[in-house]
PDB file of C-alpha atoms and ligand atoms in Angstrom:
ATOM      1  CA  MET F   1     149.287-137.488 112.829  1.00 66.00           C
ATOM      2  CA  LYS F   2     146.205-135.227 112.426  1.00 88.00           C
ATOM      3  CA  LEU F   3     143.430-136.478 109.916  1.00 95.00           C
ATOM      4  CA  ARG F   4     143.388-134.261 106.769  1.00 98.00           C
ATOM      5  CA  ILE F   5     140.094-134.661 104.798  1.00 98.00           C
ATOM      6  CA  GLY F   6     137.934-133.033 102.553  1.00 98.00           C
ATOM      7  CA  PHE F   7     136.292-132.806  99.320  1.00 98.00           C
ATOM      8  CA  HIS F   8     136.166-131.452  95.850  1.00 98.00           C
ATOM      9  CA  VAL F   9     134.717-128.299  96.319  1.00 98.00           C
ATOM     10  CA  SER F  10     132.735-125.816  94.135  1.00 98.00           C
ATOM     11  CA  ILE F  11     134.472-122.514  93.106  1.00 98.00           C
ATOM     12  CA  ALA F  12     130.753-121.296  91.745  1.00 97.00           C
ATOM     13  CA  GLY F  13     130.393-117.488  92.024  1.00 96.00           C
ATOM     14  CA  SER F  14     134.072-116.775  93.043  1.00 97.00           C
ATOM     15  CA  ILE F  15     137.209-118.851  93.459  1.00 98.00           C
ATOM     16  CA  ASP F  16     137.630-117.846  97.188  1.00 98.00           C
ATOM     17  CA  ARG F  17     134.110-119.389  97.740  1.00 98.00           C
ATOM     18  CA  ALA F  18     136.042-122.819  97.634  1.00 98.00           C
ATOM     19  CA  VAL F  19     137.610-121.982 101.020  1.00 98.00           C
ATOM     20  CA  ASP F  20     134.213-121.056 102.618  1.00 98.00           C
ATOM     21  CA  ASN F  21     132.644-124.367 100.911  1.00 98.00           C
ATOM     22  CA  ALA F  22     135.628-126.326 102.321  1.00 98.00           C
ATOM     23  CA  LEU F  23     134.978-124.946 105.987  1.00 98.00           C
ATOM     24  CA  ALA F  24     131.314-125.399 105.952  1.00 98.00           C
ATOM     25  CA  LEU F  25     131.890-128.913 105.600  1.00 97.00           C
ATOM     26  CA  ASN F  26     134.643-129.129 108.157  1.00 97.00           C
ATOM     27  CA  CYS F  27     137.254-129.890 105.455  1.00 98.00           C
ATOM     28  CA  THR F  28     140.951-130.020 106.537  1.00 98.00           C
ATOM     29  CA  ALA F  29     141.812-130.491 102.995  1.00 98.00           C
ATOM     30  CA  PHE F  30     140.133-129.877  99.696  1.00 98.00           C
ATOM     31  CA  GLN F  31     140.418-130.057  95.910  1.00 98.00           C
ATOM     32  CA  ILE F  32     139.319-127.366  93.032  1.00 98.00           C
ATOM     33  CA  PHE F  33     138.876-126.885  89.661  1.00 98.00           C
ATOM     34  CA  THR F  34     140.314-123.372  88.793  1.00 98.00           C
ATOM     35  CA  ARG F  35     137.953-122.929  86.150  1.00 97.00           C
ATOM     36  CA  ASN F  36     134.959-124.790  84.266  1.00 95.00           C
ATOM     37  CA  PRO F  37     135.803-128.239  83.747  1.00 96.00           C
ATOM     38  CA  ARG F  38     133.836-129.184  80.968  1.00 94.00           C
ATOM     39  CA  GLY F  39     135.122-126.520  78.496  1.00 94.00           C
ATOM     40  CA  TRP F  40     138.362-125.775  76.577  1.00 95.00           C
ATOM     41  CA  LYS F  41     138.207-122.106  77.107  1.00 94.00           C
ATOM     42  CA  SER F  42     138.696-120.241  80.554  1.00 94.00           C
ATOM     43  CA  LYS F  43     138.564-116.774  81.790  1.00 95.00           C
ATOM     44  CA  PRO F  44     141.795-115.645  83.307  1.00 97.00           C
ATOM     45  CA  LEU F  45     142.138-115.517  87.167  1.00 98.00           C
ATOM     46  CA  ASP F  46     140.644-112.206  88.739  1.00 98.00           C
ATOM     47  CA  GLU F  47     143.165-110.543  90.977  1.00 98.00           C
ATOM     48  CA  VAL F  48     140.927-109.492  93.701  1.00 98.00           C
ATOM     49  CA  GLU F  49     139.458-113.104  93.626  1.00 98.00           C
ATOM     50  CA  VAL F  50     142.889-114.628  93.999  1.00 98.00           C
ATOM     51  CA  ASN F  51     143.992-112.411  96.794  1.00 98.00           C
ATOM     52  CA  ARG F  52     140.640-113.269  98.541  1.00 98.00           C
ATOM     53  CA  PHE F  53     141.298-116.927  98.167  1.00 98.00           C
ATOM     54  CA  LYS F  54     144.831-116.715  99.562  1.00 98.00           C
ATOM     55  CA  GLU F  55     143.724-114.758 102.646  1.00 98.00           C
ATOM     56  CA  LYS F  56     140.850-117.003 103.412  1.00 98.00           C
ATOM     57  CA  LEU F  57     143.024-120.114 102.985  1.00 98.00           C
ATOM     58  CA  LEU F  58     145.571-118.499 105.430  1.00 97.00           C
ATOM     59  CA  LYS F  59     142.967-117.977 107.798  1.00 98.00           C
ATOM     60  CA  SER F  60     141.553-121.106 107.749  1.00 97.00           C
ATOM     61  CA  LYS F  61     144.517-123.032 109.030  1.00 89.00           C
ATOM     62  CA  ILE F  62     144.080-125.476 106.032  1.00 97.00           C
ATOM     63  CA  ASP F  63     147.836-126.410 105.153  1.00 97.00           C
ATOM     64  CA  VAL F  64     148.662-125.425 101.549  1.00 96.00           C
ATOM     65  CA  ASN F  65     150.122-129.100 101.289  1.00 96.00           C
ATOM     66  CA  ASP F  66     146.676-130.544 101.769  1.00 98.00           C
ATOM     67  CA  ILE F  67     144.935-128.470  99.109  1.00 98.00           C
ATOM     68  CA  CYS F  68     145.168-129.439  95.013  1.00 98.00           C
ATOM     69  CA  ALA F  69     143.717-128.500  91.948  1.00 98.00           C
ATOM     70  CA  HIS F  70     142.546-130.886  89.232  1.00 98.00           C
ATOM     71  CA  MET F  71     142.858-130.595  85.634  1.00 98.00           C
ATOM     72  CA  PRO F  72     139.505-130.051  83.469  1.00 98.00           C
ATOM     73  CA  TYR F  73     138.071-133.107  81.819  1.00 95.00           C
ATOM     74  CA  LEU F  74     138.615-132.334  78.222  1.00 96.00           C
ATOM     75  CA  PRO F  75     142.475-132.600  77.710  1.00 98.00           C
ATOM     76  CA  ASN F  76     143.976-135.634  76.576  1.00 98.00           C
ATOM     77  CA  LEU F  77     147.744-135.381  77.071  1.00 98.00           C
ATOM     78  CA  ALA F  78     148.363-138.585  75.418  1.00 98.00           C
ATOM     79  CA  SER F  79     146.628-138.085  72.331  1.00 98.00           C
ATOM     80  CA  PRO F  80     148.216-138.721  68.898  1.00 98.00           C
ATOM     81  CA  LYS F  81     145.898-136.057  67.267  1.00 98.00           C
ATOM     82  CA  GLU F  82     148.049-132.905  66.770  1.00 98.00           C
ATOM     83  CA  ASP F  83     145.210-130.414  67.392  1.00 98.00           C
ATOM     84  CA  GLN F  84     143.734-132.188  70.460  1.00 98.00           C
ATOM     85  CA  TYR F  85     147.252-132.841  71.887  1.00 98.00           C
ATOM     86  CA  ASN F  86     148.295-129.127  71.501  1.00 98.00           C
ATOM     87  CA  LYS F  87     145.179-127.751  73.098  1.00 98.00           C
ATOM     88  CA  SER F  88     145.496-130.144  75.910  1.00 98.00           C
ATOM     89  CA  LEU F  89     149.136-128.945  76.410  1.00 98.00           C
ATOM     90  CA  GLN F  90     148.127-125.274  76.371  1.00 98.00           C
ATOM     91  CA  ILE F  91     145.375-126.172  79.080  1.00 98.00           C
ATOM     92  CA  LEU F  92     148.219-127.967  81.054  1.00 98.00           C
ATOM     93  CA  ILE F  93     150.406-125.252  80.843  1.00 98.00           C
ATOM     94  CA  ASP F  94     147.628-122.672  81.744  1.00 98.00           C
ATOM     95  CA  GLU F  95     146.628-124.713  84.756  1.00 98.00           C
ATOM     96  CA  VAL F  96     150.047-125.041  86.470  1.00 98.00           C
ATOM     97  CA  LYS F  97     150.322-121.048  86.024  1.00 98.00           C
ATOM     98  CA  ARG F  98     147.208-120.847  87.552  1.00 98.00           C
ATOM     99  CA  CYS F  99     148.324-122.916  90.744  1.00 98.00           C
ATOM    100  CA  ASP F 100     151.422-120.770  90.919  1.00 98.00           C
ATOM    101  CA  THR F 101     149.053-117.389  91.009  1.00 98.00           C
ATOM    102  CA  LEU F 102     146.757-119.195  93.620  1.00 98.00           C
ATOM    103  CA  GLY F 103     149.707-120.480  95.910  1.00 98.00           C
ATOM    104  CA  ILE F 104     148.483-124.137  95.080  1.00 98.00           C
ATOM    105  CA  ARG F 105     151.128-126.655  95.156  1.00 98.00           C
ATOM    106  CA  TYR F 106     149.597-129.783  93.547  1.00 98.00           C
ATOM    107  CA  LEU F 107     147.929-130.243  90.295  1.00 98.00           C
ATOM    108  CA  VAL F 108     146.271-133.626  89.687  1.00 98.00           C
ATOM    109  CA  VAL F 109     146.342-134.827  86.060  1.00 98.00           C
ATOM    110  CA  HIS F 110     144.547-137.602  84.321  1.00 98.00           C
ATOM    111  CA  LEU F 111     146.950-139.486  81.963  1.00 98.00           C
ATOM    112  CA  GLY F 112     144.921-139.631  78.891  1.00 97.00           C
ATOM    113  CA  SER F 113     144.274-142.107  76.305  1.00 98.00           C
ATOM    114  CA  HIS F 114     146.568-143.011  73.329  1.00 98.00           C
ATOM    115  CA  LEU F 115     143.404-143.605  71.405  1.00 98.00           C
ATOM    116  CA  GLY F 116     144.935-146.794  69.616  1.00 98.00           C
ATOM    117  CA  SER F 117     148.418-145.298  69.014  1.00 98.00           C
ATOM    118  CA  GLY F 118     149.850-147.573  71.399  1.00 98.00           C
ATOM    119  CA  ILE F 119     151.104-147.155  74.997  1.00 97.00           C
ATOM    120  CA  GLU F 120     154.724-145.983  74.129  1.00 97.00           C
ATOM    121  CA  ASN F 121     153.556-143.316  71.915  1.00 98.00           C
ATOM    122  CA  GLY F 122     150.996-142.029  74.494  1.00 98.00           C
ATOM    123  CA  MET F 123     153.448-142.301  77.370  1.00 98.00           C
ATOM    124  CA  LYS F 124     155.911-140.155  75.591  1.00 98.00           C
ATOM    125  CA  ARG F 125     153.474-137.426  74.548  1.00 98.00           C
ATOM    126  CA  LEU F 126     152.304-137.171  78.239  1.00 98.00           C
ATOM    127  CA  VAL F 127     155.790-136.940  79.473  1.00 98.00           C
ATOM    128  CA  ASP F 128     156.795-134.435  76.903  1.00 98.00           C
ATOM    129  CA  ALA F 129     153.856-132.286  77.960  1.00 98.00           C
ATOM    130  CA  CYS F 130     154.475-132.624  81.720  1.00 98.00           C
ATOM    131  CA  LEU F 131     158.094-131.595  81.413  1.00 98.00           C
ATOM    132  CA  LYS F 132     157.054-128.313  79.346  1.00 98.00           C
ATOM    133  CA  ALA F 133     154.519-127.443  82.290  1.00 98.00           C
ATOM    134  CA  ARG F 134     157.375-128.057  84.672  1.00 98.00           C
ATOM    135  CA  ASP F 135     159.952-125.593  83.165  1.00 97.00           C
ATOM    136  CA  LEU F 136     156.953-123.127  83.332  1.00 98.00           C
ATOM    137  CA  SER F 137     156.089-123.267  86.983  1.00 97.00           C
ATOM    138  CA  LYS F 138     156.620-124.389  90.338  1.00 97.00           C
ATOM    139  CA  THR F 139     153.492-126.577  90.620  1.00 98.00           C
ATOM    140  CA  ILE F 140     154.109-130.248  91.350  1.00 98.00           C
ATOM    141  CA  ILE F 141     152.251-132.434  88.900  1.00 98.00           C
ATOM    142  CA  LEU F 142     150.544-135.559  90.571  1.00 98.00           C
ATOM    143  CA  LEU F 143     149.996-138.257  87.903  1.00 98.00           C
ATOM    144  CA  GLU F 144     146.554-140.126  88.635  1.00 98.00           C
ATOM    145  CA  ASN F 145     146.147-143.799  88.468  1.00 98.00           C
ATOM    146  CA  MET F 146     143.461-144.541  86.083  1.00 98.00           C
ATOM    147  CA  ALA F 147     140.528-147.052  86.039  1.00 98.00           C
ATOM    148  CA  GLY F 148     141.969-149.014  83.056  1.00 97.00           C
ATOM    149  CA  GLN F 149     139.515-147.774  80.391  1.00 96.00           C
ATOM    150  CA  LYS F 150     140.205-148.793  76.606  1.00 96.00           C
ATOM    151  CA  ASN F 151     143.642-147.117  75.541  1.00 97.00           C
ATOM    152  CA  SER F 152     144.053-145.411  78.916  1.00 97.00           C
ATOM    153  CA  ILE F 153     147.375-144.844  80.266  1.00 97.00           C
ATOM    154  CA  GLY F 154     148.566-145.221  83.914  1.00 98.00           C
ATOM    155  CA  SER F 155     146.276-147.639  85.342  1.00 98.00           C
ATOM    156  CA  SER F 156     148.857-150.125  86.406  1.00 98.00           C
ATOM    157  CA  PHE F 157     151.708-149.617  89.096  1.00 98.00           C
ATOM    158  CA  GLU F 158     154.334-150.494  86.382  1.00 98.00           C
ATOM    159  CA  GLU F 159     153.050-147.844  83.974  1.00 98.00           C
ATOM    160  CA  LEU F 160     153.011-145.334  86.720  1.00 98.00           C
ATOM    161  CA  ARG F 161     156.719-146.446  87.563  1.00 98.00           C
ATOM    162  CA  MET F 162     157.521-146.004  84.073  1.00 98.00           C
ATOM    163  CA  LEU F 163     156.249-142.484  83.706  1.00 98.00           C
ATOM    164  CA  LEU F 164     158.010-141.249  86.835  1.00 98.00           C
ATOM    165  CA  ASP F 165     161.217-142.761  85.459  1.00 98.00           C
ATOM    166  CA  MET F 166     160.628-140.896  82.025  1.00 98.00           C
ATOM    167  CA  LEU F 167     159.903-137.763  84.024  1.00 98.00           C
ATOM    168  CA  ASN F 168     162.890-138.245  86.359  1.00 98.00           C
ATOM    169  CA  ASP F 169     162.347-135.353  88.830  1.00 97.00           C
ATOM    170  CA  ASP F 170     161.199-134.969  92.289  1.00 95.00           C
ATOM    171  CA  ARG F 171     158.543-132.230  90.953  1.00 96.00           C
ATOM    172  CA  PHE F 172     156.143-135.332  89.943  1.00 98.00           C
ATOM    173  CA  GLY F 173     154.166-137.245  92.156  1.00 98.00           C
ATOM    174  CA  VAL F 174     151.147-139.588  92.313  1.00 98.00           C
ATOM    175  CA  CYS F 175     147.489-139.040  93.282  1.00 98.00           C
ATOM    176  CA  PHE F 176     146.194-142.505  94.412  1.00 98.00           C
ATOM    177  CA  ASP F 177     142.396-142.794  93.834  1.00 98.00           C
ATOM    178  CA  THR F 178     140.845-146.021  95.593  1.00 98.00           C
ATOM    179  CA  CYS F 179     138.164-146.417  92.878  1.00 98.00           C
ATOM    180  CA  HIS F 180     140.289-146.187  90.114  1.00 98.00           C
ATOM    181  CA  ALA F 181     142.804-148.758  91.601  1.00 98.00           C
ATOM    182  CA  PHE F 182     140.060-151.112  92.260  1.00 98.00           C
ATOM    183  CA  ALA F 183     138.644-150.854  88.863  1.00 98.00           C
ATOM    184  CA  ALA F 184     141.942-151.466  87.404  1.00 98.00           C
ATOM    185  CA  GLY F 185     142.265-154.639  89.403  1.00 98.00           C
ATOM    186  CA  TYR F 186     143.842-153.691  92.618  1.00 98.00           C
ATOM    187  CA  ASP F 187     141.691-155.141  95.574  1.00 98.00           C
ATOM    188  CA  VAL F 188     142.109-152.316  97.710  1.00 98.00           C
ATOM    189  CA  ARG F 189     139.712-154.118 100.230  1.00 98.00           C
ATOM    190  CA  MET F 190     143.154-155.734 101.204  1.00 98.00           C
ATOM    191  CA  ILE F 191     144.938-152.326 101.113  1.00 98.00           C
ATOM    192  CA  ASP F 192     147.952-153.431 102.972  1.00 98.00           C
ATOM    193  CA  SER F 193     149.077-156.090 100.212  1.00 98.00           C
ATOM    194  CA  ILE F 194     148.091-153.536  97.631  1.00 98.00           C
ATOM    195  CA  LEU F 195     150.316-150.681  99.490  1.00 98.00           C
ATOM    196  CA  GLU F 196     153.147-153.067  99.701  1.00 98.00           C
ATOM    197  CA  GLU F 197     152.919-153.645  95.768  1.00 98.00           C
ATOM    198  CA  PHE F 198     152.722-149.997  95.115  1.00 98.00           C
ATOM    199  CA  ASP F 199     155.724-149.341  97.431  1.00 98.00           C
ATOM    200  CA  ASN F 200     157.817-152.066  95.773  1.00 98.00           C
ATOM    201  CA  LYS F 201     156.832-150.789  92.402  1.00 98.00           C
ATOM    202  CA  VAL F 202     156.326-147.120  92.467  1.00 98.00           C
ATOM    203  CA  GLY F 203     157.322-146.062  96.094  1.00 98.00           C
ATOM    204  CA  PHE F 204     154.709-144.925  98.691  1.00 98.00           C
ATOM    205  CA  ARG F 205     156.630-141.587  99.097  1.00 98.00           C
ATOM    206  CA  ASN F 206     155.447-140.646  95.832  1.00 98.00           C
ATOM    207  CA  ILE F 207     151.896-140.453  97.076  1.00 98.00           C
ATOM    208  CA  LYS F 208     150.990-136.789  97.796  1.00 98.00           C
ATOM    209  CA  ILE F 209     147.102-136.862  97.599  1.00 98.00           C
ATOM    210  CA  VAL F 210     144.582-139.733  97.882  1.00 98.00           C
ATOM    211  CA  HIS F 211     141.169-139.615  96.111  1.00 98.00           C
ATOM    212  CA  LEU F 212     138.901-141.641  98.435  1.00 98.00           C
ATOM    213  CA  ASN F 213     136.085-143.111  96.411  1.00 98.00           C
ATOM    214  CA  ASP F 214     134.185-146.137  96.572  1.00 98.00           C
ATOM    215  CA  SER F 215     133.349-147.869  93.482  1.00 98.00           C
ATOM    216  CA  LYS F 216     129.969-148.615  91.451  1.00 98.00           C
ATOM    217  CA  SER F 217     131.718-151.302  89.625  1.00 97.00           C
ATOM    218  CA  ASP F 218     133.153-154.429  90.737  1.00 98.00           C
ATOM    219  CA  LEU F 219     136.831-155.252  90.868  1.00 98.00           C
ATOM    220  CA  LYS F 220     138.710-155.022  87.512  1.00 98.00           C
ATOM    221  CA  HIS F 221     135.639-153.656  85.509  1.00 98.00           C
ATOM    222  CA  ASN F 222     137.955-150.620  84.239  1.00 97.00           C
ATOM    223  CA  SER F 223     134.956-148.243  84.727  1.00 96.00           C
ATOM    224  CA  ASP F 224     135.261-144.816  86.412  1.00 97.00           C
ATOM    225  CA  ARG F 225     132.058-144.335  88.435  1.00 98.00           C
ATOM    226  CA  HIS F 226     132.402-143.149  91.972  1.00 98.00           C
ATOM    227  CA  GLU F 227     130.312-144.353  95.020  1.00 98.00           C
ATOM    228  CA  HIS F 228     129.353-143.073  98.331  1.00 98.00           C
ATOM    229  CA  ILE F 229     131.890-144.747 100.839  1.00 98.00           C
ATOM    230  CA  GLY F 230     130.912-148.003 101.844  1.00 98.00           C
ATOM    231  CA  LEU F 231     127.757-148.335  99.287  1.00 98.00           C
ATOM    232  CA  GLY F 232     130.018-149.525  96.590  1.00 98.00           C
ATOM    233  CA  TYR F 233     131.747-152.719  95.643  1.00 98.00           C
ATOM    234  CA  ILE F 234     134.981-151.755  98.092  1.00 98.00           C
ATOM    235  CA  GLY F 235     132.383-151.457 100.701  1.00 98.00           C
ATOM    236  CA  GLU F 236     132.519-150.716 104.505  1.00 98.00           C
ATOM    237  CA  GLU F 237     135.011-153.153 105.378  1.00 98.00           C
ATOM    238  CA  GLY F 238     137.238-152.292 102.578  1.00 98.00           C
ATOM    239  CA  PHE F 239     137.080-148.817 103.572  1.00 98.00           C
ATOM    240  CA  ARG F 240     137.560-149.628 107.368  1.00 98.00           C
ATOM    241  CA  ASN F 241     140.932-151.322 106.071  1.00 98.00           C
ATOM    242  CA  ILE F 242     141.875-148.580 103.881  1.00 98.00           C
ATOM    243  CA  LEU F 243     141.329-145.879 106.558  1.00 98.00           C
ATOM    244  CA  HIS F 244     143.423-147.527 108.960  1.00 98.00           C
ATOM    245  CA  SER F 245     146.088-148.091 106.545  1.00 98.00           C
ATOM    246  CA  ARG F 246     149.260-145.664 105.748  1.00 97.00           C
ATOM    247  CA  LEU F 247     147.051-143.793 103.451  1.00 98.00           C
ATOM    248  CA  ASN F 248     145.531-142.054 106.364  1.00 98.00           C
ATOM    249  CA  THR F 249     148.553-140.200 106.910  1.00 98.00           C
ATOM    250  CA  LEU F 250     148.008-138.419 103.685  1.00 98.00           C
ATOM    251  CA  PRO F 251     145.297-135.713 102.446  1.00 98.00           C
ATOM    252  CA  LEU F 252     142.126-137.516 101.644  1.00 98.00           C
ATOM    253  CA  ILE F 253     139.934-136.011  99.102  1.00 98.00           C
ATOM    254  CA  LEU F 254     136.504-137.411  98.521  1.00 98.00           C
ATOM    255  CA  GLU F 255     134.855-137.054  94.992  1.00 98.00           C
ATOM    256  CA  THR F 256     131.809-138.994  96.127  1.00 98.00           C
ATOM    257  CA  PRO F 257     128.165-138.168  94.472  1.00 98.00           C
ATOM    258  CA  ILE F 258     125.590-136.134  96.187  1.00 98.00           C
ATOM    259  CA  ASP F 259     122.141-137.610  95.696  1.00 98.00           C
ATOM    260  CA  GLU F 260     119.047-138.546  97.490  1.00 98.00           C
ATOM    261  CA  ARG F 261     121.061-141.263  99.580  1.00 98.00           C
ATOM    262  CA  ARG F 262     123.854-139.001 100.884  1.00 98.00           C
ATOM    263  CA  ASP F 263     125.415-135.632 100.704  1.00 98.00           C
ATOM    264  CA  ASP F 264     129.136-134.795 101.502  1.00 98.00           C
ATOM    265  CA  LYS F 265     128.662-134.444 105.395  1.00 98.00           C
ATOM    266  CA  ASP F 266     126.894-138.070 105.363  1.00 98.00           C
ATOM    267  CA  ASN F 267     129.949-139.358 103.527  1.00 98.00           C
ATOM    268  CA  LEU F 268     132.199-137.591 105.991  1.00 98.00           C
ATOM    269  CA  ASN F 269     130.456-138.992 108.894  1.00 98.00           C
ATOM    270  CA  LYS F 270     130.502-142.354 107.497  1.00 98.00           C
ATOM    271  CA  VAL F 271     134.541-142.078 107.276  1.00 98.00           C
ATOM    272  CA  LEU F 272     134.788-140.711 110.806  1.00 97.00           C
ATOM    273  CA  GLU F 273     132.501-143.904 112.033  1.00 98.00           C
ATOM    274  CA  LEU F 274     134.879-146.203 110.157  1.00 98.00           C
ATOM    275  CA  LEU F 275     137.764-144.540 111.489  1.00 96.00           C
ATOM    276  CA  LYS F 276     136.693-145.372 115.150  1.00 92.00           C
TER     277      LYS F 276
HETATM  278 ZN1  LIG G 301     140.717-137.304  88.677  1.00 78.75          ZN
HETATM  279 ZN1  LIG G 302     137.406-141.170  88.855  1.00 78.75          ZN
END
């Protein structure tokens, strides 16, 4: 199996630039936001840009199954607040339709915070939203395991299983984030036993995308802070194990920082070195 790996790439300027950016980094997989991730409002997709995106993707030889879009940051699909929930649902619906337009199969979704209203309430709101979005598009929604921040949903394998049961449709899957799993208390440095547990509780086949991030915080600290590959608490040995596990059969997306220590190319080189 050929390694499929890449980054979250920018769409700045025009959405088709994402493919150029991915190719410039030698990506064989990539992730984008289809819009500004930090606002509630978005501009409609431009038809010319959409066509260029599709053409470039086709020419790139990057498989459509190895790319994904990520939901913007503001929506909270588990919110008990009517106004925030409705706005969040609207964005989810908008995003799945944008994925359809772009020919992107997978949309990665954060599972939200119940804000104290209780895990069951939050899960029900989230599931209702996902089912509405499913009925309006062909997009496969991937539930991303969370780091376990206060009131967050879906940081445990049990909760992911519950959500998939409630959704009860192959049109949903999982995006497995190594940093989030570690933050939530799963010691991914010993990835084989974690994946065995995941397989028993959730099912390995449900993972469609992997977010490959090291963690700036220690095991079970419940904080979502990404670090360069090998420079965080998961560390080089941890990533050597991860990169030699079954996860390497899936598209690997790095959401690592860019700073004076390393850029994207450096992180890709580190991954390739650890894979040897
Ligand atoms: Zn995410
Ligand atoms: Zn994260």
